[in-house]
Amino acid sequence: MDSPLLPHGVKRCTPGVFFLWTLPWLALLAWGGLSAVLCLWKGLNQTNMSNVFAFALWIVFDLAVIALGAGAFFTGFLTYIVGRKELKSIINTAVIIGFICYSGAMAMLGIDIGQPIRGWFIFWHANIHSMLVEVSFCITCYLTVLAIEFIPIILENRKIEKVKELRLLGHNLHEVMAVFAATGTFLSFFHQGSLGGMFGVMYARPFAAREGFYIWPWTFFLFVLSAIACGPCFTILCTKLTEFLSRKKLVPDDAIQFLAKMSGWLLTLYMVLKTLDYLGWIYGVVPRAGLTFMDFFNEGPYGVWMIIVEMVFCGFLPAIILMTPAGRKSQGWLIFASLLNCTGIVLNRFLFIIVTLAVPVMPFDRFWGYLPTWQEWGIGLAVIGYGFIVFSLAYRYLPMFPKETALNPLPVE
Amino acid sequence: MKITRRNFIASVVGGVVGIQVTPLPWKLTDDAAIWTQNWPWVPVPPTGAATEENTVCNLCPGGCGISVRKVDQRAVKIEGRTDYPINPGGVCPVGMGGLQLLYDNDMRFPGPMKRAGARGEGQFVEISWGEAYDILASRISKLRKAGRPEAIAAVDGNAEGTTTSLLIQRFMRAVGSPNYVKPASITDTYAMGNLLMLGKSTPMAYDLENSDYVLSFGCGLLEGWGAPGRVMNAWGMWHDANPAKRKTKVVQIESRASNTASKADFWVAPRPGTDGALALGIAHVLISKGRLDQRFLDNFSFGFNDLTSLSGQKKPGFKSLVLKNYSPAQVEKITGVDANAIVSLAENFSKAKTPVAIYGKGKNNLNGSLYEFMAVQSLNAIAGRINRPGGVLLPDPLPLSPLPDFDPDEAAAEGLKKPRLDGAGSPAYPFSQSLINHFAKAINNSAQSPVDTLLVFSANPFFTVPDGGGFKNALEKIPFIVSFSPYRDETANMADLILPDHNYLEKMEDTVWPVGLQYPFFGLSKPVVEPVNNTRNVGDVVISLAKAVGNETGGVFPWENFEEALQVRAKGLFEAGGGMVHYDPSHPAWRFNPFRSIPKPTYGSFDEMWEAMKSGGMWYRPVTLGKSWEGLFSTPSGKFEFVSQKLAQAVMAYSHETSVKEAFRQLGIRVSGAEAFMGHYQAPKLGVDRSKYPLFMVPYEMMNLAGGWIPTPPFLYKTLFDSQLLKNESFAAINPETAAKYNLGQGDRVLVESPAGQLKVRVDLFEGAMPGMVYMPLGFGHTAYDEFQKGKGVNPNNIVNALNDPVSGYPVWWNTPVKLTKV
Amino acid sequence: MKKENDHGKPDAGHKALHQSRQKYGMVIDLDKCTGCGTCMVACAAENNVPVRADQTDKERTITWMRLYKISNGKKFPHTEVSYFPRPCMHCDHHPPCVSVCVATATKLDFNTGIVSQIYTRCIGCRYCQAACPYGARYFNWWDVFPQDKGMDRYLSPDVSPRMRGVVEKCTFCHHRLMRAKSQAYAEGRREVAEGEYVTACTEACPAGAITFGDLNNPKHAVSKLSKHPYAFRLLERLGTEPKVYYLSSRDWVRRLADNFLPGEYQPVVNRTWAEEEWSTKPGRDQF
Ligand SMILES: Nc1nc2c(c(=O)[nH]1)N[C@H]1C(S)=C(S)[C@@H](COP(=O)(O)OP(=O)(O)OC[C@H]3O[C@@H](n4cnc5c(=O)[nH]c(N)nc54)[C@H](O)[C@@H]3O)O[C@H]1N2
Ligand SMILES: Nc1nc2c(c(=O)[nH]1)N[C@H]1C(S)=C(S)[C@@H](COP(=O)(O)OP(=O)(O)OC[C@H]3O[C@@H](n4cnc5c(=O)[nH]c(N)nc54)[C@H](O)[C@@H]3O)O[C@H]1N2
Ligand code: SF4
Ligand code: SF4
Ligand code: SF4
Ligand code: SF4
Ligand code: SF4
Ligand SMILES: [Mo]
């Protein structure tokens, strides 16, 4: 019944089945919606955040999805600036994922601040010294860029395409897409970086402090690098999931393999630098603060094991798998490695946010624990629900995978 | 025109774009920012003319000078006065939070009220003052007509000697009841001890500021002992950052690492209740090393050397008995304090130029032990620290005029002949003014309450009496209870009638000689704000009540109002002369002759003095010594008595009624000979199976928690640690060793059970707690007031299993045998 | 970690400015401090700090001035406790909280050294809380005041009550500076004399443990005391340059003020009386 809206020459499930598929995600959205109303109406006392855990689950989600969404700008960069034609078959997916991640993050931030109505003060009373201001500016601009990148894909919808002006608009946008890709790349570089900077500049928080690379905290570069190292893997994972659910091949291997290879390289480079980072931190920053590495872990649930997991299992291991052709060519290993890679980055963000705040700086202060409330989970998970829905709609109604028809010719009746 | 999809879209898009170029979105965002600053539920403190009003804080007997910052008629801040002798500058946390007690409606009574709900529920309906007077006056007259005025009783928490308390006593005498009871406080112990050793109940005057070695036997110097404003100010001086000015050493003797113990220069930890033995142990060292003030001992002391009785035979005196029974080794066994430490304590005490040994138990709110106090005073005496700068001074009481005497009418006279319910003053408790715990017992032990009508003034015995809930039960038996409290405290909630007093910032009131101060001081507070509620100064209320009861009683109160009565007493201050009504911080009142010549009084007439006192809030004289040693002591011997003859006579008189053995038993004296009449240590007769109750529960007090009648201002809960109160549970401090025996960890829940009852608390593992002890803070466990206080923690008083302190009969609240059971 | 100060003026070369500049600071003598908590209450009363029924939730209760209880951890009867009264340190070098604030709602004032907080501009992002190592910043998790209890009657108009969702902190009672200034100006003076501007906690302390004044003015007691051999600051080595100093004659207290690697801590030569008197004689170490 919605067949006139579906792309040409593709097979989609019936509206009924599609509706059933969206139900769980709509449920998550409802849960999140309720939580959001409570937090905005009754205030942030609905959460388990505190003066100790000023940042918590939501910020972890924010930083995680923004890192994972980095596939968008990086793929865009490779496609339009570097000119890797094979990526055209996956760029749409990357863009949509990016859009979902960034819009989701923005929504969460809107609820996270105590005075949402004053949110715009960030721009009006901007403090140029604040990394968070840089983040806010870049993310907002980049979200617009993503929207613009998203539009042509929407305009390719079979029905909309019928409107001549819109078809033209879409076509012209395609022509200039390189410009936006470049802008996006530029913006992303800076906000991914300043996200890292946010924590590196906290020079009075020895667990996070990373100052000393000229004017920059070096987490700036580590965050950029880790983001573009995991972003592509996340794009791959989403694609693979879609292929698995739709039981058909949607993206040619060359695209996937190229992304995987890039990820491999970048992750390897990142792991080298991250190792240096830890060494520089353990032997530079930490002793300067009068602490030893182990001092951070003598209380509470967070232990050295987290760092080992981050570095070894979710760092070097996937790096090696992705670097070895055999590894990334095998479907199973590729997915496994991508999963580890993404997990590692999320874990890294978790360390920088939660553990930084959990560890007391004053020797006589004590360690604090934190568990999110259902309201916090609700809002966090709603972003996932939202992601699935937007992604599913896009897959159903838009030619998200240009090669889909070629790879899956319909039987002629 | 007809609307096509096309031009519909066009117009919508056009509209949206169009609005962007109007000021509307900008205006909206700007307004939005302003809304966020102006939500109607964000209070907007009205502005107005700012003024400062001086008065005196009455929340404790400390008498700190405060100035209240007002904006128009609202009091917005309390600040300490630098131009005040007691507390130059600072105040204590309770005093600082005072405005919350003034303005928190839920904590106060709106006006006179009648009980509506069940007792303890706190359900009342407002009535008029007239009706309130009628109800109470008629009830009292009825009892007087029925010939049982003694069935009217009063519990009065107002400080000894204040005009309010005098008026209440006068009222009780006028209506004809002997049953006027005061909660026991440390001042009672001082008064009794001084009566026995000095022959007069002079105000306790420790010259702390001029002492260079303060040996504190259990005084919570930083927990609220004495006049806290004064003591903490002295503490600051003692610890001057300039080593040259840092002359005073403080030694704290206490079983727990309290703030005082921790912050003191040195801490000695004897077992609770053995301070007396420690004092005598130190005396032993001084005597055996001959570090004595021989001149004082020879000329002005009695009973130090051996005595010869009338029949001529020699009896060992203080010296012999101390040498015999209190050697450091013996004292170590009693107190647990290392013998060497006792020796070095004695050495430092005698090496110091102006040492003083002071006695107390935590704050002043509760009594001490008579014999312990006498032992500590003896230490001062042998070191010659009596009537010496930096020691114990013997000033005359304030020269306040007494209220004119009167003869009670015959109805009253009859009632006054009846014995006091609490037995105070009877042969068994010869020197006690009142015994509130026995008062409760008397009621609980009789089938029908001998008290028909109980009047409660400035007291919350339901909560504060350490008798395992005895007073609470007594209240339930008393047919009619009247509370004059401004606050909805536990006792008031049991009352049938409320005649609420003003809050301390709304009333005129006097402060008479703050506890432990070494110079004569009279504080006068005045109303600084209009009464918030329909309340009346309890002084005025008592006067009106007396008049309402009848002409006989009314005639006894010839004054228009409370202020007149105050003036009558203050006349004495004027006639005595030499009093100062302004304070200049550069001439501290504790400094001996701070002025080259005593300055002329700044007033010519009484009225001038009175006005000056009302604005300045004080009358005082700089510290002086007793001029002549002769006549300094009013004991039978005319000297300082190590062995009290007054006590001996009282015991003898009693033994004539019964037998010597019986008299000793009744008085709780468990030693014989002269030792019975001097400061000594005797192991308490617990009468409890220690195998069942192996530990001791020791209540302790905190500066930042109001323990007595006054509610704790909500702000103070910010200052408590979550190892003292967490949500609604309070903690007991236990030594990790002891806790381990019951495998208790930090925060575990535990039942503390004594023969008197049990309480559930959480465990705070504290190295500073003496092993074998369970320390519980006083001030938690309210069941009244409002959301800030109600149901927060537990009240150790409810499980105190109090013995009688020998002779005084006051409750021994500091060592209750308990057992722990993990929950 | 040298950076220009947060008004973008380079620290170097502004001699003239430095002369005129006040640098308000505080010295808290921990030997005098009795742990009574009056400073906390005075601060709350002075600055309209909200109270809630449950104040034991130390992660969310607002205490601009906060007492931290510390212990020497020794066994009975050698145990000692002490307290760190902790206002905002008004960090003087590149305050961690100021540089991160997104909305310029908190600033280091160049002329006073006071780190201010404009509630009306704060958006409640709480980045400053994450950046402050002293836990001196407090977020309004709830709407401000107990309603209809009459308690809003003691609110002072000198300090605006905060709305929900903004961060607040100790401001060195800077409305008192304004009051003192207006007074001085009214009397035709340009300078505020020592003692004319003192904070509420300083004034309230019954032991006189807190001293407040201009650290740039050698005549002021604070600048003398801040050079006392017993003087130290919290987390000094992080380079936040707190303007709040502490004094203590007890080494175990000073050792707890900062993190030290083994062997790094240098005890101060002066020792407490207890040690001097008793280490040589039979004393507390004997029992
Ligand atoms: N402790 C402390 N106090 C401060 C400051 C500080 O940093 N700390 N900062 C000072 C400085 S620099 C500033 S900017 C100010 C900011 O604070 P203020 O100068 O007081 O201005 P606002 O905060 O905008 O308004 C205060 C309150 O006034 C109420 N209000 C709004 N409109 C009106 C009105 O029309 N009439 C009346 N009567 N009330 C209204 C609102 O409820 C608002 O919460 O605070 C000053 N006071
Ligand atoms: N969104 C929003 N923004 C606002 C406001 C608002 O209501 N909402 N309020 C506006 C208003 S009313 C104001 S006043 C500003 C307040 O903001 P500002 O006044 O711009 O800055 P603050 O630091 O908050 O406040 C006063 C500063 O001056 C310093 N100071 C104190 N005394 C002196 C002195 O004697 N000399 C000098 N040189 N400095 C001193 C203090 O340390 C503090 O840094 O914010 C404005 N911004
Ligand atoms: S010590 Fe007593 S008198 Fe002084 S402020 Fe505190 S409560 Fe008031
Ligand atoms: S008021 Fe003074 S003594 Fe009391 S805690 Fe604060 S600083 Fe210490
Ligand atoms: S103490 Fe914290 S809040 Fe205060 S200035 Fe330093 S960083 Fe900022
Ligand atoms: S919470 Fe307020 S003060 Fe803190 S950084 Fe955000 S805007 Fe600035
Ligand atoms: S200086 Fe003022 S604001 Fe800061 S802690 Fe002291 S009283 Fe509170
Ligand atoms: Mo302002």
PDB file of C-alpha atoms in Angstrom, chain C residues 40-187:
ATOM      1  CA  MET C  40      29.096  26.739  57.273  1.00  0.00           C
ATOM      2  CA  VAL C  41      25.948  28.009  58.947  1.00  0.00           C
ATOM      3  CA  ALA C  42      27.014  31.654  58.634  1.00  0.00           C
ATOM      4  CA  CYS C  43      27.675  31.174  54.944  1.00  0.00           C
ATOM      5  CA  ALA C  44      24.333  29.515  54.334  1.00  0.00           C
ATOM      6  CA  ALA C  45      22.514  32.220  56.320  1.00  0.00           C
ATOM      7  CA  GLU C  46      24.395  35.059  54.633  1.00  0.00           C
ATOM      8  CA  ASN C  47      23.989  33.821  51.072  1.00  0.00           C
ATOM      9  CA  ASN C  48      20.417  32.479  51.058  1.00  0.00           C
ATOM     10  CA  VAL C  49      21.653  28.930  50.565  1.00  0.00           C
ATOM     11  CA  PRO C  50      18.641  26.610  50.341  1.00  0.00           C
ATOM     12  CA  VAL C  51      17.887  23.977  52.990  1.00  0.00           C
ATOM     13  CA  ARG C  52      16.103  20.709  52.338  1.00  0.00           C
ATOM     14  CA  ALA C  53      14.565  18.183  54.690  1.00  0.00           C
ATOM     15  CA  ASP C  54      17.385  15.719  54.032  1.00  0.00           C
ATOM     16  CA  GLN C  55      20.787  17.393  54.221  1.00  0.00           C
ATOM     17  CA  THR C  56      22.700  14.157  54.678  1.00  0.00           C
ATOM     18  CA  ASP C  57      22.975  13.568  50.936  1.00  0.00           C
ATOM     19  CA  LYS C  58      26.434  15.116  50.787  1.00  0.00           C
ATOM     20  CA  GLU C  59      26.585  14.622  47.012  1.00  0.00           C
ATOM     21  CA  ARG C  60      23.734  17.089  46.491  1.00  0.00           C
ATOM     22  CA  THR C  61      23.462  19.266  49.603  1.00  0.00           C
ATOM     23  CA  ILE C  62      24.660  22.813  48.981  1.00  0.00           C
ATOM     24  CA  THR C  63      27.456  23.959  51.298  1.00  0.00           C
ATOM     25  CA  TRP C  64      29.565  26.787  49.835  1.00  0.00           C
ATOM     26  CA  MET C  65      31.672  26.412  52.925  1.00  0.00           C
ATOM     27  CA  ARG C  66      32.143  22.761  53.799  1.00  0.00           C
ATOM     28  CA  LEU C  67      33.928  21.058  56.658  1.00  0.00           C
ATOM     29  CA  TYR C  68      35.940  17.973  55.789  1.00  0.00           C
ATOM     30  CA  LYS C  69      36.755  15.764  58.760  1.00  0.00           C
ATOM     31  CA  ILE C  70      40.191  14.173  58.710  1.00  0.00           C
ATOM     32  CA  SER C  71      41.896  11.763  61.091  1.00  0.00           C
ATOM     33  CA  ASN C  72      45.502  10.816  61.698  1.00  0.00           C
ATOM     34  CA  GLY C  73      44.287   7.211  61.489  1.00  0.00           C
ATOM     35  CA  LYS C  74      46.304   6.192  64.552  1.00  0.00           C
ATOM     36  CA  LYS C  75      44.949   3.659  67.010  1.00  0.00           C
ATOM     37  CA  PHE C  76      43.323   4.618  70.314  1.00  0.00           C
ATOM     38  CA  PRO C  77      44.421   6.608  72.277  1.00  0.00           C
ATOM     39  CA  HIS C  78      46.699   8.250  69.724  1.00  0.00           C
ATOM     40  CA  THR C  79      43.817   9.167  67.444  1.00  0.00           C
ATOM     41  CA  GLU C  80      43.323  12.782  66.430  1.00  0.00           C
ATOM     42  CA  VAL C  81      40.708  14.339  64.222  1.00  0.00           C
ATOM     43  CA  SER C  82      40.856  17.726  62.568  1.00  0.00           C
ATOM     44  CA  TYR C  83      38.860  19.683  60.027  1.00  0.00           C
ATOM     45  CA  PHE C  84      39.405  21.443  56.731  1.00  0.00           C
ATOM     46  CA  PRO C  85      36.882  24.265  56.310  1.00  0.00           C
ATOM     47  CA  ARG C  86      36.714  24.529  52.528  1.00  0.00           C
ATOM     48  CA  PRO C  87      35.292  27.601  50.823  1.00  0.00           C
ATOM     49  CA  CYS C  88      35.952  28.270  47.155  1.00  0.00           C
ATOM     50  CA  MET C  89      39.713  28.636  46.813  1.00  0.00           C
ATOM     51  CA  HIS C  90      39.295  31.539  44.391  1.00  0.00           C
ATOM     52  CA  CYS C  91      42.101  30.015  42.394  1.00  0.00           C
ATOM     53  CA  ASP C  92      44.336  32.806  41.241  1.00  0.00           C
ATOM     54  CA  HIS C  93      46.085  31.234  38.297  1.00  0.00           C
ATOM     55  CA  HIS C  94      43.784  30.314  35.450  1.00  0.00           C
ATOM     56  CA  PRO C  95      40.992  28.963  37.677  1.00  0.00           C
ATOM     57  CA  PRO C  96      40.012  25.542  36.340  1.00  0.00           C
ATOM     58  CA  CYS C  97      36.341  26.416  36.526  1.00  0.00           C
ATOM     59  CA  VAL C  98      36.568  29.785  34.812  1.00  0.00           C
ATOM     60  CA  SER C  99      38.333  28.843  31.606  1.00  0.00           C
ATOM     61  CA  VAL C 100      35.859  26.031  30.962  1.00  0.00           C
ATOM     62  CA  CYS C 101      32.642  27.944  31.586  1.00  0.00           C
ATOM     63  CA  VAL C 102      30.668  28.031  28.355  1.00  0.00           C
ATOM     64  CA  ALA C 103      28.588  31.105  29.115  1.00  0.00           C
ATOM     65  CA  THR C 104      31.147  33.270  30.911  1.00  0.00           C
ATOM     66  CA  ALA C 105      28.955  32.936  33.969  1.00  0.00           C
ATOM     67  CA  THR C 106      31.952  32.706  36.257  1.00  0.00           C
ATOM     68  CA  LYS C 107      34.956  34.969  36.063  1.00  0.00           C
ATOM     69  CA  LEU C 108      38.195  35.731  37.826  1.00  0.00           C
ATOM     70  CA  ASP C 109      37.990  39.411  38.554  1.00  0.00           C
ATOM     71  CA  PHE C 110      41.266  41.057  37.760  1.00  0.00           C
ATOM     72  CA  ASN C 111      40.844  43.810  40.335  1.00  0.00           C
ATOM     73  CA  THR C 112      39.796  41.753  43.312  1.00  0.00           C
ATOM     74  CA  GLY C 113      40.912  38.246  42.587  1.00  0.00           C
ATOM     75  CA  ILE C 114      37.368  37.161  43.362  1.00  0.00           C
ATOM     76  CA  VAL C 115      35.986  34.337  41.247  1.00  0.00           C
ATOM     77  CA  SER C 116      32.385  35.350  40.786  1.00  0.00           C
ATOM     78  CA  GLN C 117      29.324  33.408  39.778  1.00  0.00           C
ATOM     79  CA  ILE C 118      26.421  34.925  37.849  1.00  0.00           C
ATOM     80  CA  TYR C 119      23.514  32.636  38.470  1.00  0.00           C
ATOM     81  CA  THR C 120      21.423  34.493  35.988  1.00  0.00           C
ATOM     82  CA  ARG C 121      23.783  33.587  33.236  1.00  0.00           C
ATOM     83  CA  CYS C 122      24.708  30.034  34.159  1.00  0.00           C
ATOM     84  CA  ILE C 123      23.099  27.444  31.898  1.00  0.00           C
ATOM     85  CA  GLY C 124      23.775  24.537  34.216  1.00  0.00           C
ATOM     86  CA  CYS C 125      26.095  22.501  32.009  1.00  0.00           C
ATOM     87  CA  ARG C 126      28.213  21.646  35.086  1.00  0.00           C
ATOM     88  CA  TYR C 127      31.498  21.581  33.187  1.00  0.00           C
ATOM     89  CA  CYS C 128      32.914  23.845  35.893  1.00  0.00           C
ATOM     90  CA  GLN C 129      32.018  21.274  38.541  1.00  0.00           C
ATOM     91  CA  ALA C 130      33.897  18.612  36.646  1.00  0.00           C
ATOM     92  CA  ALA C 131      36.914  20.900  36.382  1.00  0.00           C
ATOM     93  CA  CYS C 132      37.070  22.023  40.030  1.00  0.00           C
ATOM     94  CA  PRO C 133      39.239  19.665  42.095  1.00  0.00           C
ATOM     95  CA  TYR C 134      38.001  21.099  45.380  1.00  0.00           C
ATOM     96  CA  GLY C 135      34.333  20.235  44.979  1.00  0.00           C
ATOM     97  CA  ALA C 136      33.580  23.878  45.686  1.00  0.00           C
ATOM     98  CA  ARG C 137      30.793  24.208  43.103  1.00  0.00           C
ATOM     99  CA  TYR C 138      27.216  23.234  43.754  1.00  0.00           C
ATOM    100  CA  PHE C 139      24.367  22.644  41.352  1.00  0.00           C
ATOM    101  CA  ASN C 140      20.770  23.468  42.236  1.00  0.00           C
ATOM    102  CA  TRP C 141      19.209  20.041  41.742  1.00  0.00           C
ATOM    103  CA  TRP C 142      15.929  21.200  43.230  1.00  0.00           C
ATOM    104  CA  ASP C 143      13.764  24.292  43.190  1.00  0.00           C
ATOM    105  CA  VAL C 144      15.034  26.561  45.842  1.00  0.00           C
ATOM    106  CA  PHE C 145      13.080  27.045  48.980  1.00  0.00           C
ATOM    107  CA  PRO C 146      10.823  25.207  51.415  1.00  0.00           C
ATOM    108  CA  GLN C 147       7.566  26.876  50.411  1.00  0.00           C
ATOM    109  CA  ASP C 148       4.887  28.209  52.795  1.00  0.00           C
ATOM    110  CA  LYS C 149       6.915  27.607  55.952  1.00  0.00           C
ATOM    111  CA  GLY C 150       7.612  31.284  56.429  1.00  0.00           C
ATOM    112  CA  MET C 151      11.296  30.587  56.098  1.00  0.00           C
ATOM    113  CA  ASP C 152      11.677  32.864  53.103  1.00  0.00           C
ATOM    114  CA  ARG C 153      11.210  35.686  55.621  1.00  0.00           C
ATOM    115  CA  TYR C 154      14.876  35.574  56.609  1.00  0.00           C
ATOM    116  CA  LEU C 155      16.164  35.755  53.032  1.00  0.00           C
ATOM    117  CA  SER C 156      18.589  38.589  52.487  1.00  0.00           C
ATOM    118  CA  PRO C 157      18.060  40.930  49.549  1.00  0.00           C
ATOM    119  CA  ASP C 158      21.831  41.319  49.185  1.00  0.00           C
ATOM    120  CA  VAL C 159      22.107  37.979  47.456  1.00  0.00           C
ATOM    121  CA  SER C 160      19.645  36.762  44.888  1.00  0.00           C
ATOM    122  CA  PRO C 161      18.120  33.362  45.581  1.00  0.00           C
ATOM    123  CA  ARG C 162      19.117  30.965  42.870  1.00  0.00           C
ATOM    124  CA  MET C 163      16.777  29.269  40.485  1.00  0.00           C
ATOM    125  CA  ARG C 164      16.811  25.527  39.828  1.00  0.00           C
ATOM    126  CA  GLY C 165      19.383  24.241  37.352  1.00  0.00           C
ATOM    127  CA  VAL C 166      22.228  26.684  37.923  1.00  0.00           C
ATOM    128  CA  VAL C 167      25.566  26.291  39.654  1.00  0.00           C
ATOM    129  CA  GLU C 168      26.481  28.349  42.716  1.00  0.00           C
ATOM    130  CA  LYS C 169      29.505  28.661  44.951  1.00  0.00           C
ATOM    131  CA  CYS C 170      31.325  30.757  47.524  1.00  0.00           C
ATOM    132  CA  THR C 171      31.820  34.284  46.222  1.00  0.00           C
ATOM    133  CA  PHE C 172      33.893  35.616  49.115  1.00  0.00           C
ATOM    134  CA  CYS C 173      30.614  37.320  50.038  1.00  0.00           C
ATOM    135  CA  HIS C 174      31.370  39.842  47.375  1.00  0.00           C
ATOM    136  CA  HIS C 175      28.160  41.726  48.038  1.00  0.00           C
ATOM    137  CA  ARG C 176      29.931  42.663  51.282  1.00  0.00           C
ATOM    138  CA  LEU C 177      32.761  44.128  49.238  1.00  0.00           C
ATOM    139  CA  MET C 178      30.200  46.162  47.350  1.00  0.00           C
ATOM    140  CA  ARG C 179      28.685  47.283  50.672  1.00  0.00           C
ATOM    141  CA  ALA C 180      32.095  48.227  52.047  1.00  0.00           C
ATOM    142  CA  LYS C 181      32.931  50.093  48.855  1.00  0.00           C
ATOM    143  CA  SER C 182      29.742  52.107  48.856  1.00  0.00           C
ATOM    144  CA  GLN C 183      30.421  52.968  52.495  1.00  0.00           C
ATOM    145  CA  ALA C 184      33.982  54.019  51.695  1.00  0.00           C
ATOM    146  CA  TYR C 185      32.877  56.037  48.684  1.00  0.00           C
ATOM    147  CA  ALA C 186      30.130  57.672  50.735  1.00  0.00           C
ATOM    148  CA  GLU C 187      32.877  58.784  53.140  1.00  0.00           C
TER     149      GLU C 187
END
